[in-house]
Amino acid sequence: LKNAREVGCTAVSGVAMFLRQAGYQYKLFTGNNPPVDAMRKALKKATSPINYEVDVDDENEDDLLDD
């Protein structure tokens, strides 16, 4: 992205593109304007390594260690 911008190209990140596509889909399906700020916040939370939590089912915990 940095190189593209340096030579004058318009460039958007994959996250921005994903949010725009999701927003258009939301509008198409619901007819309402998308809650872009809430969508962006949810995406950041879902993809942040700081907020990453693993729900481990005790019965399948050994499956995680088989690698």
Tab-separated table of N, CA, C and O in Angstrom, residues 17 20 42 63:
chain	number	residue	atom	x	y	z
A	17	MET	N	-11.649	-2.377	2.491
A	17	MET	CA	-12.422	-2.971	1.407
A	17	MET	C	-13.472	-3.931	1.965
A	17	MET	O	-14.624	-3.927	1.536
A	20	ARG	N	-16.341	-1.936	3.498
A	20	ARG	CA	-17.195	-1.334	2.458
A	20	ARG	C	-18.085	-2.383	1.807
A	20	ARG	O	-19.268	-2.155	1.586
A	42	ALA	N	-16.400	-3.896	15.742
A	42	ALA	CA	-16.529	-5.350	15.891
A	42	ALA	C	-15.417	-6.072	15.139
A	42	ALA	O	-14.856	-7.058	15.637
A	63	ASP	N	-7.426	-32.809	21.435
A	63	ASP	CA	-7.309	-32.653	19.995
A	63	ASP	C	-6.410	-31.472	19.635
A	63	ASP	O	-5.762	-31.483	18.599
